[in-house]
Amino acid sequence: MDSSHPPDPAAPPELAAAWDTVTTALLSSGACPSRVEQEQEQEEGKREGQEQEDGQVSQALCVLCSWGLGSSLQGWLLEALQTRLQSAVGPEFWAGLDQPENGLSERDRAALLLGAFRTLLARLEPFLRGLGRLGCWQDEGQAGLEGPGAGGLRERAFALIRAILLLSPGRALQDRLLEFYSRTFQVHMAREGGGSGQDEG
């Protein structure tokens, strides 16, 4: 079975239901809380409903791992991230940069670049959070789950984003980045020159 795809449609109903439960939890998850945060939430009585939901997800994860599908989750989630990036988020990112420059100041163009990256990350946030939660499960060894962990999955996700967007950047992004780095270098050299002049004085 391909490690990046969900169960076969002919699989037992409980297996398909477990897959749906876990993948839905991953794509709707928040940040993975620390142990201190978990203890604080328990003391405040805010985790009763969450504990029930987590129990259901944990049981579903056990079902997947018992069928050897635990390792499929990271491949599926990274593939979903790639598909979303190539089909919708990437084109939106390029369209946000490809704006007429007439009447735009240097500050406006820099804001355009930063805004495009913020929108990009916001669109991909559900997948990044899901990878973070899956990485937490791997770090904790839940249901015998193994993998690179939260840090490793985060690195893979950003390597994928860089490969799609930055290794072959469009002309609009090249121009914005060149202008940004050029301006940063000018500011740096101006500060260095000012500092040297003060030292000599």
C-alpha atoms as a printed R data frame, in Angstrom:
    type eleno elety resid chain resno       x      y       z
1   ATOM     1    CA   MET     A     1   0.000  0.000   0.000
2   ATOM     2    CA   ASP     A     2   1.283  3.473  -0.889
3   ATOM     3    CA   SER     A     3   2.459  5.106   2.333
4   ATOM     4    CA   SER     A     4   1.002  8.503   1.401
5   ATOM     5    CA   HIS     A     5  -2.566  7.445   0.647
6   ATOM     6    CA   PRO     A     6  -5.623  6.627   2.798
7   ATOM     7    CA   PRO     A     7  -7.047  3.120   3.173
8   ATOM     8    CA   ASP     A     8  -8.495  1.320   0.188
9   ATOM     9    CA   PRO     A     9 -12.266  1.857  -0.191
10  ATOM    10    CA   ALA     A    10 -12.691 -1.905   0.321
11  ATOM    11    CA   ALA     A    11 -11.070 -1.692   3.773
12  ATOM    12    CA   PRO     A    12 -13.184 -2.509   6.852
13  ATOM    13    CA   PRO     A    13 -15.563  0.313   7.860
14  ATOM    14    CA   GLU     A    14 -13.847  0.794  11.219
15  ATOM    15    CA   LEU     A    15 -10.539  1.421   9.457
16  ATOM    16    CA   ALA     A    16 -12.014  4.050   7.128
17  ATOM    17    CA   ALA     A    17 -13.778  5.662  10.105
18  ATOM    18    CA   ALA     A    18 -10.519  5.739  12.067
19  ATOM    19    CA   TRP     A    19  -8.747  7.378   9.129
20  ATOM    20    CA   ASP     A    20 -11.455 10.034   8.859
21  ATOM    21    CA   THR     A    21 -11.334 10.708  12.612
22  ATOM    22    CA   VAL     A    22  -7.565 11.152  12.733
23  ATOM    23    CA   THR     A    23  -7.177 13.190   9.541
24  ATOM    24    CA   THR     A    24 -10.071 15.474  10.479
25  ATOM    25    CA   ALA     A    25  -8.455 16.039  13.884
26  ATOM    26    CA   LEU     A    26  -5.131 16.864  12.241
27  ATOM    27    CA   LEU     A    27  -6.580 19.444   9.854
28  ATOM    28    CA   SER     A    28  -8.670 21.101  12.574
29  ATOM    29    CA   SER     A    29  -6.078 20.953  15.335
30  ATOM    30    CA   GLY     A    30  -4.556 23.807  17.247
31  ATOM    31    CA   ALA     A    31  -0.987 24.075  18.385
32  ATOM    32    CA   CYS     A    32   0.362 21.163  20.380
33  ATOM    33    CA   PRO     A    33   0.141 22.266  24.029
34  ATOM    34    CA   SER     A    34   3.068 21.871  26.378
35  ATOM    35    CA   ARG     A    35   2.760 19.713  29.504
36  ATOM    36    CA   VAL     A    36   2.606 22.852  31.633
37  ATOM    37    CA   GLU     A    37  -0.258 24.206  29.519
38  ATOM    38    CA   GLN     A    38  -2.068 20.868  29.737
39  ATOM    39    CA   GLU     A    39  -1.771 20.868  33.537
40  ATOM    40    CA   GLN     A    40  -3.007 24.457  33.746
41  ATOM    41    CA   GLU     A    41  -6.018 23.658  31.564
42  ATOM    42    CA   GLN     A    42  -6.825 20.604  33.664
43  ATOM    43    CA   GLU     A    43  -6.704 22.676  36.842
44  ATOM    44    CA   GLU     A    44  -9.053 25.218  35.273
45  ATOM    45    CA   GLY     A    45 -11.495 22.484  34.221
46  ATOM    46    CA   LYS     A    46 -11.340 23.346  30.523
47  ATOM    47    CA   ARG     A    47 -10.287 19.995  29.141
48  ATOM    48    CA   GLU     A    48 -13.243 17.723  29.891
49  ATOM    49    CA   GLY     A    49 -14.691 17.894  26.397
50  ATOM    50    CA   GLN     A    50 -11.247 18.011  24.852
51  ATOM    51    CA   GLU     A    51 -10.176 14.898  26.742
52  ATOM    52    CA   GLN     A    52 -13.152 13.009  25.357
53  ATOM    53    CA   GLU     A    53 -12.297 14.088  21.830
54  ATOM    54    CA   ASP     A    54  -8.624 13.270  22.341
55  ATOM    55    CA   GLY     A    55  -9.637  9.818  23.593
56  ATOM    56    CA   GLN     A    56 -11.584  9.167  20.400
57  ATOM    57    CA   VAL     A    57  -8.682 10.332  18.275
58  ATOM    58    CA   SER     A    58  -6.263  8.216  20.295
59  ATOM    59    CA   GLN     A    59  -8.421  5.111  19.799
60  ATOM    60    CA   ALA     A    60  -8.650  5.815  16.069
61  ATOM    61    CA   LEU     A    61  -4.877  6.276  15.916
62  ATOM    62    CA   CYS     A    62  -4.416  2.897  17.595
63  ATOM    63    CA   VAL     A    63  -6.625  1.307  14.921
64  ATOM    64    CA   LEU     A    64  -4.559  2.855  12.134
65  ATOM    65    CA   CYS     A    65  -1.275  1.782  13.689
66  ATOM    66    CA   SER     A    66  -2.567 -1.765  14.217
67  ATOM    67    CA   TRP     A    67  -3.163 -1.908  10.458
68  ATOM    68    CA   GLY     A    68   0.264 -0.436   9.704
69  ATOM    69    CA   LEU     A    69  -1.183  2.869   8.531
70  ATOM    70    CA   GLY     A    70   0.316  5.145  11.187
71  ATOM    71    CA   SER     A    71   3.275  5.947   8.960
72  ATOM    72    CA   SER     A    72   0.885  6.900   6.145
73  ATOM    73    CA   LEU     A    73  -0.299  9.998   7.982
74  ATOM    74    CA   GLN     A    74   2.766 12.169   7.449
75  ATOM    75    CA   GLY     A    75   2.962 11.290   3.750
76  ATOM    76    CA   TRP     A    76  -0.725 12.048   3.284
77  ATOM    77    CA   LEU     A    77  -0.504 15.351   5.145
78  ATOM    78    CA   LEU     A    78   2.601 16.517   3.256
79  ATOM    79    CA   GLU     A    79   0.954 15.542  -0.027
80  ATOM    80    CA   ALA     A    80  -2.183 17.476   0.946
81  ATOM    81    CA   LEU     A    81   0.012 20.496   1.744
82  ATOM    82    CA   GLN     A    82   1.743 20.220  -1.634
83  ATOM    83    CA   THR     A    83  -1.533 19.881  -3.530
84  ATOM    84    CA   ARG     A    84  -3.048 22.882  -1.766
85  ATOM    85    CA   LEU     A    85   0.088 24.929  -2.351
86  ATOM    86    CA   GLN     A    86   0.293 24.152  -6.066
87  ATOM    87    CA   SER     A    87  -3.419 24.374  -6.861
88  ATOM    88    CA   ALA     A    88  -4.538 27.434  -4.905
89  ATOM    89    CA   VAL     A    89  -2.156 29.009  -2.401
90  ATOM    90    CA   GLY     A    90   0.803 29.351  -4.758
91  ATOM    91    CA   PRO     A    91  -1.173 31.053  -7.546
92  ATOM    92    CA   GLU     A    92  -2.731 33.394  -4.967
93  ATOM    93    CA   PHE     A    93   0.761 34.207  -3.684
94  ATOM    94    CA   TRP     A    94   2.057 35.068  -7.163
95  ATOM    95    CA   ALA     A    95  -1.058 37.106  -7.966
96  ATOM    96    CA   GLY     A    96  -0.542 39.102  -4.781
97  ATOM    97    CA   LEU     A    97   2.957 40.051  -5.893
98  ATOM    98    CA   ASP     A    98   2.085 40.725  -9.519
99  ATOM    99    CA   GLN     A    99   0.685 44.193  -8.960
100 ATOM   100    CA   PRO     A   100   1.242 47.329 -11.066
101 ATOM   101    CA   GLU     A   101   4.200 49.246  -9.678
102 ATOM   102    CA   ASN     A   102   3.041 52.643 -10.905
103 ATOM   103    CA   GLY     A   103   2.447 54.886  -7.949
104 ATOM   104    CA   LEU     A   104   3.859 52.402  -5.426
105 ATOM   105    CA   SER     A   105   6.619 53.644  -3.155
106 ATOM   106    CA   GLU     A   106   9.477 51.448  -2.006
107 ATOM   107    CA   ARG     A   107   7.745 51.069   1.361
108 ATOM   108    CA   ASP     A   108   4.524 50.005  -0.401
109 ATOM   109    CA   ARG     A   109   6.363 47.361  -2.421
110 ATOM   110    CA   ALA     A   110   8.051 46.011   0.707
111 ATOM   111    CA   ALA     A   111   4.651 45.861   2.437
112 ATOM   112    CA   LEU     A   112   3.295 43.996  -0.586
113 ATOM   113    CA   LEU     A   113   6.029 41.375  -0.260
114 ATOM   114    CA   LEU     A   114   5.507 40.910   3.482
115 ATOM   115    CA   GLY     A   115   1.737 40.802   3.058
116 ATOM   116    CA   ALA     A   116   2.019 38.085   0.420
117 ATOM   117    CA   PHE     A   117   4.116 35.929   2.745
118 ATOM   118    CA   ARG     A   118   1.745 36.488   5.672
119 ATOM   119    CA   THR     A   119  -1.216 35.437   3.518
120 ATOM   120    CA   LEU     A   120   0.719 32.407   2.311
121 ATOM   121    CA   LEU     A   121   1.420 31.219   5.852
122 ATOM   122    CA   ALA     A   122  -2.170 31.910   6.938
123 ATOM   123    CA   ARG     A   123  -3.514 29.740   4.103
124 ATOM   124    CA   LEU     A   124  -1.126 26.908   4.969
125 ATOM   125    CA   GLU     A   125  -1.612 27.184   8.739
126 ATOM   126    CA   PRO     A   126  -4.080 24.249   9.040
127 ATOM   127    CA   PHE     A   127  -1.554 21.913   7.417
128 ATOM   128    CA   LEU     A   128   1.355 23.262   9.466
129 ATOM   129    CA   ARG     A   129  -0.631 22.883  12.700
130 ATOM   130    CA   GLY     A   130  -1.616 19.373  11.679
131 ATOM   131    CA   LEU     A   131   1.999 18.442  11.028
132 ATOM   132    CA   GLY     A   132   2.899 19.936  14.403
133 ATOM   133    CA   ARG     A   133   0.302 17.799  16.187
134 ATOM   134    CA   LEU     A   134   1.333 14.679  14.286
135 ATOM   135    CA   GLY     A   135   4.939 15.432  15.210
136 ATOM   136    CA   CYS     A   136   3.921 15.658  18.878
137 ATOM   137    CA   TRP     A   137   2.314 12.208  18.614
138 ATOM   138    CA   GLN     A   138   5.510 10.870  17.065
139 ATOM   139    CA   ASP     A   139   7.666 12.466  19.760
140 ATOM   140    CA   GLU     A   140   5.453 10.911  22.432
141 ATOM   141    CA   GLY     A   141   5.301  7.544  20.660
142 ATOM   142    CA   GLN     A   142   1.513  7.438  20.811
143 ATOM   143    CA   ALA     A   143   0.145  4.055  19.691
144 ATOM   144    CA   GLY     A   144   3.711  3.134  18.744
145 ATOM   145    CA   LEU     A   145   3.802  5.902  16.159
146 ATOM   146    CA   GLU     A   146   7.279  6.634  14.798
147 ATOM   147    CA   GLY     A   147   8.661  9.422  12.654
148 ATOM   148    CA   PRO     A   148  10.858 12.515  12.551
149 ATOM   149    CA   GLY     A   149   8.847 14.346  15.217
150 ATOM   150    CA   ALA     A   150   7.548 17.910  15.315
151 ATOM   151    CA   GLY     A   151  10.866 19.502  14.384
152 ATOM   152    CA   GLY     A   152  11.544 17.101  11.535
153 ATOM   153    CA   LEU     A   153   8.070 17.458  10.031
154 ATOM   154    CA   ARG     A   154   8.289 21.238  10.267
155 ATOM   155    CA   GLU     A   155  11.594 21.168   8.375
156 ATOM   156    CA   ARG     A   156  10.101 18.935   5.689
157 ATOM   157    CA   ALA     A   157   7.100 21.214   5.303
158 ATOM   158    CA   PHE     A   158   9.183 24.353   4.867
159 ATOM   159    CA   ALA     A   159  11.576 22.533   2.532
160 ATOM   160    CA   LEU     A   160   8.545 21.674   0.404
161 ATOM   161    CA   ILE     A   161   7.311 25.271   0.452
162 ATOM   162    CA   ARG     A   162  10.754 26.572  -0.503
163 ATOM   163    CA   ALA     A   163  11.073 24.024  -3.316
164 ATOM   164    CA   ILE     A   164   7.757 25.045  -4.871
165 ATOM   165    CA   LEU     A   165   7.925 28.814  -4.378
166 ATOM   166    CA   LEU     A   166  11.537 29.879  -4.007
167 ATOM   167    CA   LEU     A   167  13.795 27.565  -6.007
168 ATOM   168    CA   SER     A   168  12.238 28.762  -9.263
169 ATOM   169    CA   PRO     A   169  10.793 32.141  -8.288
170 ATOM   170    CA   GLY     A   170   8.751 34.154 -10.726
171 ATOM   171    CA   ARG     A   171   9.943 37.509 -11.974
172 ATOM   172    CA   ALA     A   172   7.684 39.417  -9.570
173 ATOM   173    CA   LEU     A   173   9.176 37.673  -6.539
174 ATOM   174    CA   GLN     A   174  12.716 38.039  -7.887
175 ATOM   175    CA   ASP     A   175  12.200 41.783  -8.292
176 ATOM   176    CA   ARG     A   176  10.684 42.203  -4.822
177 ATOM   177    CA   LEU     A   177  13.404 40.164  -3.111
178 ATOM   178    CA   LEU     A   178  16.187 41.922  -5.021
179 ATOM   179    CA   GLU     A   179  14.804 45.297  -4.047
180 ATOM   180    CA   PHE     A   180  14.355 44.182  -0.424
181 ATOM   181    CA   TYR     A   181  17.906 42.821  -0.097
182 ATOM   182    CA   SER     A   182  19.356 45.816  -1.944
183 ATOM   183    CA   ARG     A   183  17.633 48.218   0.418
184 ATOM   184    CA   THR     A   184  18.698 46.170   3.460
185 ATOM   185    CA   PHE     A   185  22.310 46.233   2.246
186 ATOM   186    CA   GLN     A   186  22.174 49.990   1.706
187 ATOM   187    CA   VAL     A   187  20.861 50.557   5.221
188 ATOM   188    CA   HIS     A   188  23.537 48.259   6.644
189 ATOM   189    CA   MET     A   189  26.337 50.054   4.773
190 ATOM   190    CA   ALA     A   190  24.986 53.453   5.809
191 ATOM   191    CA   ARG     A   191  25.041 52.379   9.461
192 ATOM   192    CA   GLU     A   192  28.532 50.937   9.102
193 ATOM   193    CA   GLY     A   193  29.718 54.159   7.492
194 ATOM   194    CA   GLY     A   194  28.104 56.260  10.204
195 ATOM   195    CA   GLY     A   195  29.680 54.146  12.887
196 ATOM   196    CA   SER     A   196  33.130 54.400  11.309
197 ATOM   197    CA   GLY     A   197  32.840 58.123  11.049
198 ATOM   198    CA   GLN     A   198  31.953 58.414  14.702
199 ATOM   199    CA   ASP     A   199  34.825 56.172  15.731
200 ATOM   200    CA   GLU     A   200  37.303 58.279  13.755
201 ATOM   201    CA   GLY     A   201  35.953 61.439  15.308
